[in-house]
Amino acid sequence: MSAGDDQISIAKAPPPRQGVTTRRLLMILNRGSRSGGEAAGVAVSRLGAAGYDLVISAPHSPREVAPWIEAHADDAEAVVIAGGDGSLNAAAPALVKTGLPLGIIPAGTANDLARTLGLPQDMEAAADVITAGHRREIDLGDVNGHPFFNVASLGLSAELARQLTKETKRRFGRLGYAITALKVLTNARPFRAMIVSSDGAVRVKTLQIAVGNGRYYGGGMAVDHRAEIDDSHLDLYSLEIGRVWKLLAMAYDFRKGRHSLWQEVRASRDTSFEIRTRRPRPINADGELVTFTPARFRVLPRAVTVFVPKSEAKAATKPEGQAGT
């Protein structure tokens, strides 16, 4: 079976079990992922054995993902992404437009959406979550018309996204984030911005402003320990510290999403925000640079349905049976 790249080897699916009707899934494979080939093999083998026919695409560019899903949506029951948060972000517009549920095989560097949803990191177990069919409706964030699952931000993380190359991620994995972050922090300088919310407008001098839809981002940091991906709200924080080294003292609380306890961190929760800066600054959404300030953020409640472990499913959206039933 071909995924559109002769350098990617995909295991052939075993024949479906007797009496199981074949159903079609659309699968996006991130050809740049360190684990892409393994993920594809696991998905084809596991999902094929459960009676699914996989139509696979390994796009050369994220811009190809949404149009491909839309073009093949009519006969499909769900979309499966074997990749990381960038691949998921690329699929988001098509998921909203088609209404197809999303299955995730975590094969990226950070896998923050998978972590937010309580998905297993083991690929076979993640494939089994899809076949089990338990679902959850989740929110999307939106910045200037670009949807995001996890966090959209400007400042430190946008510069990190600019400098973190595919080669670094492929070679070093999550360690690549730490290596690049150290380089970014060494040259970090605060900038001025205006944050507008339902509480009014406030001017800040900050190193980073992040607006979260889900809970985790940046390889496991929490935007807020109370954040849920289906709470119909966005969580914002602004990092207003004078010395970069103080981030080391705050590191544990950032990891746990309790950084709002520090007086240098401004935190707010709302359904929408606007951020203005003196000159246009790039916005990083789910690890991809997508737009510039001025930036308008809003929440899209229950915009996407995802397959999740039974313990993470909500009673109102959990079906009986397998995917697509």
PDB file of C-alpha atoms in Angstrom:
ATOM      1  CA  MET A   1       0.000   0.000   0.000  1.00  0.00           C
ATOM      2  CA  SER A   2       1.382   3.427  -0.915  1.00  0.00           C
ATOM      3  CA  ALA A   3       1.206   6.625   1.101  1.00  0.00           C
ATOM      4  CA  GLY A   4       2.507   8.836  -1.670  1.00  0.00           C
ATOM      5  CA  ASP A   5       6.163   8.625  -0.588  1.00  0.00           C
ATOM      6  CA  ASP A   6       8.402   5.767  -1.682  1.00  0.00           C
ATOM      7  CA  GLN A   7      10.593   6.323   1.373  1.00  0.00           C
ATOM      8  CA  ILE A   8       7.776   5.468   3.759  1.00  0.00           C
ATOM      9  CA  SER A   9       7.141   1.792   4.399  1.00  0.00           C
ATOM     10  CA  ILE A  10       3.609   0.861   5.457  1.00  0.00           C
ATOM     11  CA  ALA A  11       2.591  -2.543   6.680  1.00  0.00           C
ATOM     12  CA  LYS A  12      -0.066  -4.285   4.647  1.00  0.00           C
ATOM     13  CA  ALA A  13      -3.385  -4.583   6.431  1.00  0.00           C
ATOM     14  CA  PRO A  14      -4.507  -8.098   7.321  1.00  0.00           C
ATOM     15  CA  PRO A  15      -7.890  -9.158   5.976  1.00  0.00           C
ATOM     16  CA  PRO A  16     -10.823  -8.028   8.139  1.00  0.00           C
ATOM     17  CA  ARG A  17     -12.400 -10.478  10.516  1.00  0.00           C
ATOM     18  CA  GLN A  18     -15.125 -12.650   9.014  1.00  0.00           C
ATOM     19  CA  GLY A  19     -18.501 -10.965   9.109  1.00  0.00           C
ATOM     20  CA  VAL A  20     -17.056  -7.446   9.586  1.00  0.00           C
ATOM     21  CA  THR A  21     -18.250  -4.849   7.047  1.00  0.00           C
ATOM     22  CA  THR A  22     -15.455  -2.721   5.603  1.00  0.00           C
ATOM     23  CA  ARG A  23     -15.733   0.996   6.332  1.00  0.00           C
ATOM     24  CA  ARG A  24     -13.567   3.839   5.077  1.00  0.00           C
ATOM     25  CA  LEU A  25     -11.272   6.081   7.096  1.00  0.00           C
ATOM     26  CA  LEU A  26      -9.193   8.940   5.725  1.00  0.00           C
ATOM     27  CA  MET A  27      -5.667   8.904   7.122  1.00  0.00           C
ATOM     28  CA  ILE A  28      -3.155  11.746   7.036  1.00  0.00           C
ATOM     29  CA  LEU A  29       0.448  10.670   7.557  1.00  0.00           C
ATOM     30  CA  ASN A  30       3.069  13.252   8.502  1.00  0.00           C
ATOM     31  CA  ARG A  31       5.968  12.303   6.253  1.00  0.00           C
ATOM     32  CA  GLY A  32       8.329  14.485   8.341  1.00  0.00           C
ATOM     33  CA  SER A  33       7.509  12.783  11.648  1.00  0.00           C
ATOM     34  CA  ARG A  34      10.202  10.745  13.393  1.00  0.00           C
ATOM     35  CA  SER A  35       7.617   7.996  13.923  1.00  0.00           C
ATOM     36  CA  GLY A  36       5.560   8.446  10.754  1.00  0.00           C
ATOM     37  CA  GLY A  37       6.358   5.098   9.151  1.00  0.00           C
ATOM     38  CA  GLU A  38       5.774   3.202  12.387  1.00  0.00           C
ATOM     39  CA  ALA A  39       2.487   5.019  12.972  1.00  0.00           C
ATOM     40  CA  ALA A  40       1.265   4.205   9.487  1.00  0.00           C
ATOM     41  CA  GLY A  41       2.116   0.535   9.893  1.00  0.00           C
ATOM     42  CA  VAL A  42       0.353   0.312  13.235  1.00  0.00           C
ATOM     43  CA  ALA A  43      -2.734   2.127  11.954  1.00  0.00           C
ATOM     44  CA  VAL A  44      -3.071   0.044   8.799  1.00  0.00           C
ATOM     45  CA  SER A  45      -2.541  -3.214  10.673  1.00  0.00           C
ATOM     46  CA  ARG A  46      -4.730  -2.464  13.693  1.00  0.00           C
ATOM     47  CA  LEU A  47      -7.535  -0.593  11.962  1.00  0.00           C
ATOM     48  CA  GLY A  48      -7.492  -2.896   8.945  1.00  0.00           C
ATOM     49  CA  ALA A  49      -7.967  -5.912  11.197  1.00  0.00           C
ATOM     50  CA  ALA A  50     -10.986  -4.175  12.733  1.00  0.00           C
ATOM     51  CA  GLY A  51     -12.642  -3.874   9.330  1.00  0.00           C
ATOM     52  CA  TYR A  52     -11.594  -0.416   8.166  1.00  0.00           C
ATOM     53  CA  ASP A  53     -10.367   0.522   4.710  1.00  0.00           C
ATOM     54  CA  LEU A  54      -7.757   3.298   5.002  1.00  0.00           C
ATOM     55  CA  VAL A  55      -7.300   5.870   2.261  1.00  0.00           C
ATOM     56  CA  ILE A  56      -3.876   7.360   3.007  1.00  0.00           C
ATOM     57  CA  SER A  57      -2.287  10.681   2.116  1.00  0.00           C
ATOM     58  CA  ALA A  58       1.254  11.804   2.989  1.00  0.00           C
ATOM     59  CA  PRO A  59       1.129  15.455   1.913  1.00  0.00           C
ATOM     60  CA  HIS A  60       4.218  17.481   1.080  1.00  0.00           C
ATOM     61  CA  SER A  61       2.776  20.619   2.709  1.00  0.00           C
ATOM     62  CA  PRO A  62       0.285  21.355   5.511  1.00  0.00           C
ATOM     63  CA  ARG A  63      -1.674  23.405   2.985  1.00  0.00           C
ATOM     64  CA  GLU A  64      -2.582  20.183   1.174  1.00  0.00           C
ATOM     65  CA  VAL A  65      -4.231  18.535   4.186  1.00  0.00           C
ATOM     66  CA  ALA A  66      -7.616  20.279   4.463  1.00  0.00           C
ATOM     67  CA  PRO A  67      -8.396  20.265   0.713  1.00  0.00           C
ATOM     68  CA  TRP A  68      -7.574  16.547   0.497  1.00  0.00           C
ATOM     69  CA  ILE A  69      -9.903  15.707   3.388  1.00  0.00           C
ATOM     70  CA  GLU A  70     -12.720  17.758   1.884  1.00  0.00           C
ATOM     71  CA  ALA A  71     -12.244  16.128  -1.525  1.00  0.00           C
ATOM     72  CA  HIS A  72     -12.542  12.595  -0.074  1.00  0.00           C
ATOM     73  CA  ALA A  73     -15.064  13.230   2.720  1.00  0.00           C
ATOM     74  CA  ASP A  74     -18.230  11.909   1.062  1.00  0.00           C
ATOM     75  CA  ASP A  75     -17.519   8.193   1.526  1.00  0.00           C
ATOM     76  CA  ALA A  76     -15.555   8.451   4.773  1.00  0.00           C
ATOM     77  CA  GLU A  77     -16.647   7.792   8.345  1.00  0.00           C
ATOM     78  CA  ALA A  78     -13.773   9.546  10.109  1.00  0.00           C
ATOM     79  CA  VAL A  79     -10.342  11.144   9.718  1.00  0.00           C
ATOM     80  CA  VAL A  80      -7.238   9.630  11.331  1.00  0.00           C
ATOM     81  CA  ILE A  81      -4.144  11.791  11.830  1.00  0.00           C
ATOM     82  CA  ALA A  82      -0.852   9.970  12.349  1.00  0.00           C
ATOM     83  CA  GLY A  83       1.336  12.889  13.341  1.00  0.00           C
ATOM     84  CA  GLY A  84       1.697  15.690  15.839  1.00  0.00           C
ATOM     85  CA  ASP A  85      -0.033  18.936  16.728  1.00  0.00           C
ATOM     86  CA  GLY A  86       0.994  20.665  13.499  1.00  0.00           C
ATOM     87  CA  SER A  87      -0.677  17.965  11.416  1.00  0.00           C
ATOM     88  CA  LEU A  88      -3.805  18.189  13.546  1.00  0.00           C
ATOM     89  CA  ASN A  89      -3.868  21.961  13.165  1.00  0.00           C
ATOM     90  CA  ALA A  90      -3.662  21.615   9.370  1.00  0.00           C
ATOM     91  CA  ALA A  91      -6.701  19.312   9.392  1.00  0.00           C
ATOM     92  CA  ALA A  92      -8.854  21.496  11.662  1.00  0.00           C
ATOM     93  CA  PRO A  93     -10.622  23.596   8.973  1.00  0.00           C
ATOM     94  CA  ALA A  94     -11.712  20.467   7.098  1.00  0.00           C
ATOM     95  CA  LEU A  95     -12.894  18.765  10.290  1.00  0.00           C
ATOM     96  CA  VAL A  96     -15.143  21.736  11.024  1.00  0.00           C
ATOM     97  CA  LYS A  97     -16.435  21.923   7.461  1.00  0.00           C
ATOM     98  CA  THR A  98     -17.115  18.207   6.954  1.00  0.00           C
ATOM     99  CA  GLY A  99     -18.145  17.274  10.496  1.00  0.00           C
ATOM    100  CA  LEU A 100     -16.073  14.074  10.321  1.00  0.00           C
ATOM    101  CA  PRO A 101     -14.881  12.760  13.695  1.00  0.00           C
ATOM    102  CA  LEU A 102     -11.142  12.731  14.380  1.00  0.00           C
ATOM    103  CA  GLY A 103      -8.940   9.830  15.440  1.00  0.00           C
ATOM    104  CA  ILE A 104      -5.370  10.489  16.607  1.00  0.00           C
ATOM    105  CA  ILE A 105      -2.292   8.274  16.387  1.00  0.00           C
ATOM    106  CA  PRO A 106       0.309  10.290  18.362  1.00  0.00           C
ATOM    107  CA  ALA A 107       3.427  10.401  16.167  1.00  0.00           C
ATOM    108  CA  GLY A 108       4.675  13.943  16.671  1.00  0.00           C
ATOM    109  CA  THR A 109       7.274  15.542  18.886  1.00  0.00           C
ATOM    110  CA  ALA A 110       5.053  17.047  21.591  1.00  0.00           C
ATOM    111  CA  ASN A 111       1.602  15.436  21.104  1.00  0.00           C
ATOM    112  CA  ASP A 112      -0.047  18.030  23.337  1.00  0.00           C
ATOM    113  CA  LEU A 113      -3.621  17.518  22.086  1.00  0.00           C
ATOM    114  CA  ALA A 114      -3.281  13.782  22.690  1.00  0.00           C
ATOM    115  CA  ARG A 115      -2.116  14.569  26.231  1.00  0.00           C
ATOM    116  CA  THR A 116      -5.038  16.948  26.811  1.00  0.00           C
ATOM    117  CA  LEU A 117      -7.489  14.250  25.681  1.00  0.00           C
ATOM    118  CA  GLY A 118      -5.910  11.529  27.819  1.00  0.00           C
ATOM    119  CA  LEU A 119      -4.943   9.468  24.774  1.00  0.00           C
ATOM    120  CA  PRO A 120      -2.324   6.742  25.201  1.00  0.00           C
ATOM    121  CA  GLN A 121       1.086   7.496  23.712  1.00  0.00           C
ATOM    122  CA  ASP A 122       1.385   3.861  22.640  1.00  0.00           C
ATOM    123  CA  MET A 123       0.319   3.756  19.000  1.00  0.00           C
ATOM    124  CA  GLU A 124      -1.462   0.406  19.117  1.00  0.00           C
ATOM    125  CA  ALA A 125      -3.459   1.509  22.138  1.00  0.00           C
ATOM    126  CA  ALA A 126      -4.294   4.786  20.380  1.00  0.00           C
ATOM    127  CA  ALA A 127      -5.568   2.855  17.348  1.00  0.00           C
ATOM    128  CA  ASP A 128      -7.718   0.747  19.674  1.00  0.00           C
ATOM    129  CA  VAL A 129      -9.280   3.945  21.042  1.00  0.00           C
ATOM    130  CA  ILE A 130     -10.505   4.724  17.532  1.00  0.00           C
ATOM    131  CA  THR A 131     -12.045   1.291  17.020  1.00  0.00           C
ATOM    132  CA  ALA A 132     -13.747   1.458  20.445  1.00  0.00           C
ATOM    133  CA  GLY A 133     -15.697   4.481  19.180  1.00  0.00           C
ATOM    134  CA  HIS A 134     -16.064   6.600  22.328  1.00  0.00           C
ATOM    135  CA  ARG A 135     -16.339  10.265  21.415  1.00  0.00           C
ATOM    136  CA  ARG A 136     -16.075  13.721  22.878  1.00  0.00           C
ATOM    137  CA  GLU A 137     -17.043  17.083  21.401  1.00  0.00           C
ATOM    138  CA  ILE A 138     -14.298  19.652  21.932  1.00  0.00           C
ATOM    139  CA  ASP A 139     -13.799  23.369  21.368  1.00  0.00           C
ATOM    140  CA  LEU A 140     -11.472  25.023  18.902  1.00  0.00           C
ATOM    141  CA  GLY A 141      -9.748  28.342  19.335  1.00  0.00           C
ATOM    142  CA  ASP A 142      -9.607  30.750  16.407  1.00  0.00           C
ATOM    143  CA  VAL A 143      -7.131  33.551  15.735  1.00  0.00           C
ATOM    144  CA  ASN A 144      -7.746  35.795  12.732  1.00  0.00           C
ATOM    145  CA  GLY A 145      -9.650  32.968  11.041  1.00  0.00           C
ATOM    146  CA  HIS A 146      -7.044  30.276  11.780  1.00  0.00           C
ATOM    147  CA  PRO A 147      -8.334  27.488  14.072  1.00  0.00           C
ATOM    148  CA  PHE A 148      -6.162  25.931  16.773  1.00  0.00           C
ATOM    149  CA  PHE A 149      -6.566  23.094  19.262  1.00  0.00           C
ATOM    150  CA  ASN A 150      -4.016  23.908  21.958  1.00  0.00           C
ATOM    151  CA  VAL A 151      -2.521  27.400  22.244  1.00  0.00           C
ATOM    152  CA  ALA A 152      -1.903  30.444  20.071  1.00  0.00           C
ATOM    153  CA  SER A 153       0.755  32.868  21.250  1.00  0.00           C
ATOM    154  CA  LEU A 154       3.178  35.641  20.431  1.00  0.00           C
ATOM    155  CA  GLY A 155       6.596  36.431  21.832  1.00  0.00           C
ATOM    156  CA  LEU A 156       8.895  33.671  23.063  1.00  0.00           C
ATOM    157  CA  SER A 157       6.937  30.737  21.672  1.00  0.00           C
ATOM    158  CA  ALA A 158       6.481  32.340  18.260  1.00  0.00           C
ATOM    159  CA  GLU A 159      10.236  32.855  18.045  1.00  0.00           C
ATOM    160  CA  LEU A 160      10.696  29.254  19.179  1.00  0.00           C
ATOM    161  CA  ALA A 161       8.403  28.069  16.379  1.00  0.00           C
ATOM    162  CA  ARG A 162      10.385  30.159  13.885  1.00  0.00           C
ATOM    163  CA  GLN A 163      13.739  28.712  14.945  1.00  0.00           C
ATOM    164  CA  LEU A 164      12.713  25.108  15.622  1.00  0.00           C
ATOM    165  CA  THR A 165      13.438  23.359  12.343  1.00  0.00           C
ATOM    166  CA  LYS A 166      12.018  20.054  11.136  1.00  0.00           C
ATOM    167  CA  GLU A 167      15.532  18.641  11.143  1.00  0.00           C
ATOM    168  CA  THR A 168      15.998  19.569  14.835  1.00  0.00           C
ATOM    169  CA  LYS A 169      12.686  17.929  15.783  1.00  0.00           C
ATOM    170  CA  ARG A 170      13.454  14.811  13.768  1.00  0.00           C
ATOM    171  CA  ARG A 171      16.981  14.480  15.154  1.00  0.00           C
ATOM    172  CA  PHE A 172      16.446  15.393  18.811  1.00  0.00           C
ATOM    173  CA  GLY A 173      12.706  14.916  19.422  1.00  0.00           C
ATOM    174  CA  ARG A 174      11.428  16.757  22.513  1.00  0.00           C
ATOM    175  CA  LEU A 175      15.022  17.598  23.468  1.00  0.00           C
ATOM    176  CA  GLY A 176      15.034  19.799  20.369  1.00  0.00           C
ATOM    177  CA  TYR A 177      12.498  22.066  22.079  1.00  0.00           C
ATOM    178  CA  ALA A 178      14.839  22.589  25.035  1.00  0.00           C
ATOM    179  CA  ILE A 179      17.858  23.250  22.823  1.00  0.00           C
ATOM    180  CA  THR A 180      16.032  25.821  20.718  1.00  0.00           C
ATOM    181  CA  ALA A 181      14.285  27.392  23.727  1.00  0.00           C
ATOM    182  CA  LEU A 182      17.665  28.049  25.357  1.00  0.00           C
ATOM    183  CA  LYS A 183      18.803  29.917  22.242  1.00  0.00           C
ATOM    184  CA  VAL A 184      15.557  31.935  22.174  1.00  0.00           C
ATOM    185  CA  LEU A 185      15.752  32.860  25.866  1.00  0.00           C
ATOM    186  CA  THR A 186      19.327  34.065  25.495  1.00  0.00           C
ATOM    187  CA  ASN A 187      18.176  36.786  23.089  1.00  0.00           C
ATOM    188  CA  ALA A 188      14.696  37.450  24.529  1.00  0.00           C
ATOM    189  CA  ARG A 189      13.532  41.052  24.830  1.00  0.00           C
ATOM    190  CA  PRO A 190      10.160  42.265  26.186  1.00  0.00           C
ATOM    191  CA  PHE A 191       7.676  44.031  23.922  1.00  0.00           C
ATOM    192  CA  ARG A 192       4.650  46.249  24.495  1.00  0.00           C
ATOM    193  CA  ALA A 193       1.102  45.187  23.701  1.00  0.00           C
ATOM    194  CA  MET A 194      -2.522  45.979  24.453  1.00  0.00           C
ATOM    195  CA  ILE A 195      -4.837  43.186  25.599  1.00  0.00           C
ATOM    196  CA  VAL A 196      -8.562  43.774  25.090  1.00  0.00           C
ATOM    197  CA  SER A 197     -11.190  41.575  26.747  1.00  0.00           C
ATOM    198  CA  SER A 198     -14.694  41.940  28.160  1.00  0.00           C
ATOM    199  CA  ASP A 199     -13.062  43.513  31.234  1.00  0.00           C
ATOM    200  CA  GLY A 200     -11.600  46.348  29.148  1.00  0.00           C
ATOM    201  CA  ALA A 201      -8.177  47.152  27.718  1.00  0.00           C
ATOM    202  CA  VAL A 202      -4.810  46.926  29.454  1.00  0.00           C
ATOM    203  CA  ARG A 203      -1.327  47.853  28.241  1.00  0.00           C
ATOM    204  CA  VAL A 204       1.474  45.440  29.112  1.00  0.00           C
ATOM    205  CA  LYS A 205       5.219  44.991  28.714  1.00  0.00           C
ATOM    206  CA  THR A 206       5.690  41.285  28.233  1.00  0.00           C
ATOM    207  CA  LEU A 207       7.876  38.471  26.934  1.00  0.00           C
ATOM    208  CA  GLN A 208       4.959  36.313  25.853  1.00  0.00           C
ATOM    209  CA  ILE A 209       1.189  36.338  25.562  1.00  0.00           C
ATOM    210  CA  ALA A 210      -0.486  32.949  25.188  1.00  0.00           C
ATOM    211  CA  VAL A 211      -4.159  32.165  24.599  1.00  0.00           C
ATOM    212  CA  GLY A 212      -5.100  28.568  25.327  1.00  0.00           C
ATOM    213  CA  ASN A 213      -8.057  26.497  24.159  1.00  0.00           C
ATOM    214  CA  GLY A 214      -6.857  23.128  25.495  1.00  0.00           C
ATOM    215  CA  ARG A 215      -4.769  22.441  28.571  1.00  0.00           C
ATOM    216  CA  TYR A 216      -1.319  21.451  27.302  1.00  0.00           C
ATOM    217  CA  TYR A 217       1.169  23.030  24.918  1.00  0.00           C
ATOM    218  CA  GLY A 218       4.924  23.223  24.344  1.00  0.00           C
ATOM    219  CA  GLY A 219       5.609  19.583  25.102  1.00  0.00           C
ATOM    220  CA  GLY A 220       3.521  19.199  28.246  1.00  0.00           C
ATOM    221  CA  MET A 221       3.274  22.629  29.876  1.00  0.00           C
ATOM    222  CA  ALA A 222      -0.213  23.591  31.052  1.00  0.00           C
ATOM    223  CA  VAL A 223      -1.732  26.908  30.035  1.00  0.00           C
ATOM    224  CA  ASP A 224      -3.875  26.739  33.186  1.00  0.00           C
ATOM    225  CA  HIS A 225      -4.464  23.814  35.542  1.00  0.00           C
ATOM    226  CA  ARG A 226      -8.230  24.470  35.398  1.00  0.00           C
ATOM    227  CA  ALA A 227      -8.461  24.611  31.588  1.00  0.00           C
ATOM    228  CA  GLU A 228     -10.647  22.098  29.774  1.00  0.00           C
ATOM    229  CA  ILE A 229     -10.891  21.711  26.027  1.00  0.00           C
ATOM    230  CA  ASP A 230     -14.696  21.743  26.144  1.00  0.00           C
ATOM    231  CA  ASP A 231     -15.354  24.547  28.658  1.00  0.00           C
ATOM    232  CA  SER A 232     -16.281  27.137  25.974  1.00  0.00           C
ATOM    233  CA  HIS A 233     -13.609  29.540  27.224  1.00  0.00           C
ATOM    234  CA  LEU A 234     -10.092  30.657  26.389  1.00  0.00           C
ATOM    235  CA  ASP A 235      -7.347  31.088  28.996  1.00  0.00           C
ATOM    236  CA  LEU A 236      -4.814  33.899  28.533  1.00  0.00           C
ATOM    237  CA  TYR A 237      -1.589  34.631  30.318  1.00  0.00           C
ATOM    238  CA  SER A 238       0.952  37.409  29.844  1.00  0.00           C
ATOM    239  CA  LEU A 239       4.525  36.861  31.048  1.00  0.00           C
ATOM    240  CA  GLU A 240       5.547  40.237  32.482  1.00  0.00           C
ATOM    241  CA  ILE A 241       8.946  39.576  34.013  1.00  0.00           C
ATOM    242  CA  GLY A 242      11.966  41.845  33.872  1.00  0.00           C
ATOM    243  CA  ARG A 243      14.645  39.168  33.968  1.00  0.00           C
ATOM    244  CA  VAL A 244      14.579  36.018  31.838  1.00  0.00           C
ATOM    245  CA  TRP A 245      16.435  33.989  34.457  1.00  0.00           C
ATOM    246  CA  LYS A 246      13.374  34.189  36.715  1.00  0.00           C
ATOM    247  CA  LEU A 247      11.678  31.740  34.373  1.00  0.00           C
ATOM    248  CA  LEU A 248      13.843  29.054  35.941  1.00  0.00           C
ATOM    249  CA  ALA A 249      12.251  29.739  39.334  1.00  0.00           C
ATOM    250  CA  MET A 250       8.801  29.633  37.737  1.00  0.00           C
ATOM    251  CA  ALA A 251       9.429  26.511  35.650  1.00  0.00           C
ATOM    252  CA  TYR A 252       7.649  24.020  37.930  1.00  0.00           C
ATOM    253  CA  ASP A 253       4.518  26.167  38.216  1.00  0.00           C
ATOM    254  CA  PHE A 254       4.471  26.664  34.436  1.00  0.00           C
ATOM    255  CA  ARG A 255       4.610  22.914  33.979  1.00  0.00           C
ATOM    256  CA  LYS A 256       1.614  22.482  36.284  1.00  0.00           C
ATOM    257  CA  GLY A 257      -0.350  25.455  34.944  1.00  0.00           C
ATOM    258  CA  ARG A 258      -0.119  27.358  38.227  1.00  0.00           C
ATOM    259  CA  HIS A 259       2.001  30.260  36.971  1.00  0.00           C
ATOM    260  CA  SER A 260      -0.870  32.693  37.663  1.00  0.00           C
ATOM    261  CA  LEU A 261       0.186  32.471  41.328  1.00  0.00           C
ATOM    262  CA  TRP A 262       3.195  34.650  40.427  1.00  0.00           C
ATOM    263  CA  GLN A 263       2.620  38.422  40.426  1.00  0.00           C
ATOM    264  CA  GLU A 264       4.633  38.696  37.191  1.00  0.00           C
ATOM    265  CA  VAL A 265       2.052  36.631  35.323  1.00  0.00           C
ATOM    266  CA  ARG A 266      -1.215  38.254  34.277  1.00  0.00           C
ATOM    267  CA  ALA A 267      -4.014  35.701  33.796  1.00  0.00           C
ATOM    268  CA  SER A 268      -7.507  36.053  32.368  1.00  0.00           C
ATOM    269  CA  ARG A 269     -10.362  33.850  31.169  1.00  0.00           C
ATOM    270  CA  ASP A 270     -12.870  34.926  28.513  1.00  0.00           C
ATOM    271  CA  THR A 271     -14.592  33.812  25.325  1.00  0.00           C
ATOM    272  CA  SER A 272     -12.617  36.270  23.183  1.00  0.00           C
ATOM    273  CA  PHE A 273      -9.538  38.505  23.288  1.00  0.00           C
ATOM    274  CA  GLU A 274      -7.851  41.036  21.043  1.00  0.00           C
ATOM    275  CA  ILE A 275      -4.119  41.752  21.105  1.00  0.00           C
ATOM    276  CA  ARG A 276      -2.587  44.800  19.462  1.00  0.00           C
ATOM    277  CA  THR A 277       1.096  45.655  19.098  1.00  0.00           C
ATOM    278  CA  ARG A 278       2.974  48.648  17.699  1.00  0.00           C
ATOM    279  CA  ARG A 279       4.301  46.620  14.783  1.00  0.00           C
ATOM    280  CA  PRO A 280       2.971  43.302  13.427  1.00  0.00           C
ATOM    281  CA  ARG A 281       4.186  40.306  15.430  1.00  0.00           C
ATOM    282  CA  PRO A 282       3.878  36.668  14.308  1.00  0.00           C
ATOM    283  CA  ILE A 283       1.346  34.384  15.982  1.00  0.00           C
ATOM    284  CA  ASN A 284       2.203  30.745  16.670  1.00  0.00           C
ATOM    285  CA  ALA A 285      -0.794  28.374  16.695  1.00  0.00           C
ATOM    286  CA  ASP A 286      -0.165  24.734  17.638  1.00  0.00           C
ATOM    287  CA  GLY A 287       3.496  25.135  16.699  1.00  0.00           C
ATOM    288  CA  GLU A 288       2.884  26.773  13.309  1.00  0.00           C
ATOM    289  CA  LEU A 289       3.230  30.468  12.429  1.00  0.00           C
ATOM    290  CA  VAL A 290      -0.159  31.354  10.957  1.00  0.00           C
ATOM    291  CA  THR A 291      -0.850  35.115  11.190  1.00  0.00           C
ATOM    292  CA  PHE A 292       0.243  38.454  12.703  1.00  0.00           C
ATOM    293  CA  THR A 293      -1.040  41.043  15.163  1.00  0.00           C
ATOM    294  CA  PRO A 294      -3.442  42.717  15.476  1.00  0.00           C
ATOM    295  CA  ALA A 295      -4.952  39.392  16.494  1.00  0.00           C
ATOM    296  CA  ARG A 296      -8.520  38.537  17.419  1.00  0.00           C
ATOM    297  CA  PHE A 297      -9.033  35.330  19.390  1.00  0.00           C
ATOM    298  CA  ARG A 298     -12.354  33.588  19.907  1.00  0.00           C
ATOM    299  CA  VAL A 299     -13.608  30.204  21.034  1.00  0.00           C
ATOM    300  CA  LEU A 300     -15.610  27.877  18.766  1.00  0.00           C
ATOM    301  CA  PRO A 301     -17.587  25.698  21.204  1.00  0.00           C
ATOM    302  CA  ARG A 302     -17.918  21.963  20.424  1.00  0.00           C
ATOM    303  CA  ALA A 303     -16.555  22.456  16.918  1.00  0.00           C
ATOM    304  CA  VAL A 304     -14.886  19.036  16.495  1.00  0.00           C
ATOM    305  CA  THR A 305     -15.681  15.476  17.584  1.00  0.00           C
ATOM    306  CA  VAL A 306     -12.734  13.271  18.604  1.00  0.00           C
ATOM    307  CA  PHE A 307     -12.300   9.620  19.566  1.00  0.00           C
ATOM    308  CA  VAL A 308     -11.141   9.358  23.178  1.00  0.00           C
ATOM    309  CA  PRO A 309     -10.710   6.678  25.846  1.00  0.00           C
ATOM    310  CA  LYS A 310     -13.949   5.693  27.556  1.00  0.00           C
ATOM    311  CA  SER A 311     -12.877   7.526  30.720  1.00  0.00           C
ATOM    312  CA  GLU A 312     -12.561  10.804  28.758  1.00  0.00           C
ATOM    313  CA  ALA A 313     -15.854  10.518  26.837  1.00  0.00           C
ATOM    314  CA  LYS A 314     -18.834  12.647  27.754  1.00  0.00           C
ATOM    315  CA  ALA A 315     -22.199  10.942  28.154  1.00  0.00           C
ATOM    316  CA  ALA A 316     -23.909  13.256  25.689  1.00  0.00           C
ATOM    317  CA  THR A 317     -21.491  12.471  22.836  1.00  0.00           C
ATOM    318  CA  LYS A 318     -20.437   8.859  23.464  1.00  0.00           C
ATOM    319  CA  PRO A 319     -21.835   6.427  20.903  1.00  0.00           C
ATOM    320  CA  GLU A 320     -22.391   2.776  21.260  1.00  0.00           C
ATOM    321  CA  GLY A 321     -20.178   0.532  19.152  1.00  0.00           C
ATOM    322  CA  GLN A 322     -17.278   1.412  16.886  1.00  0.00           C
ATOM    323  CA  ALA A 323     -16.204   4.419  14.855  1.00  0.00           C
ATOM    324  CA  GLY A 324     -18.894   5.767  12.609  1.00  0.00           C
ATOM    325  CA  THR A 325     -21.730   3.794  14.178  1.00  0.00           C
TER     326      THR A 325
END
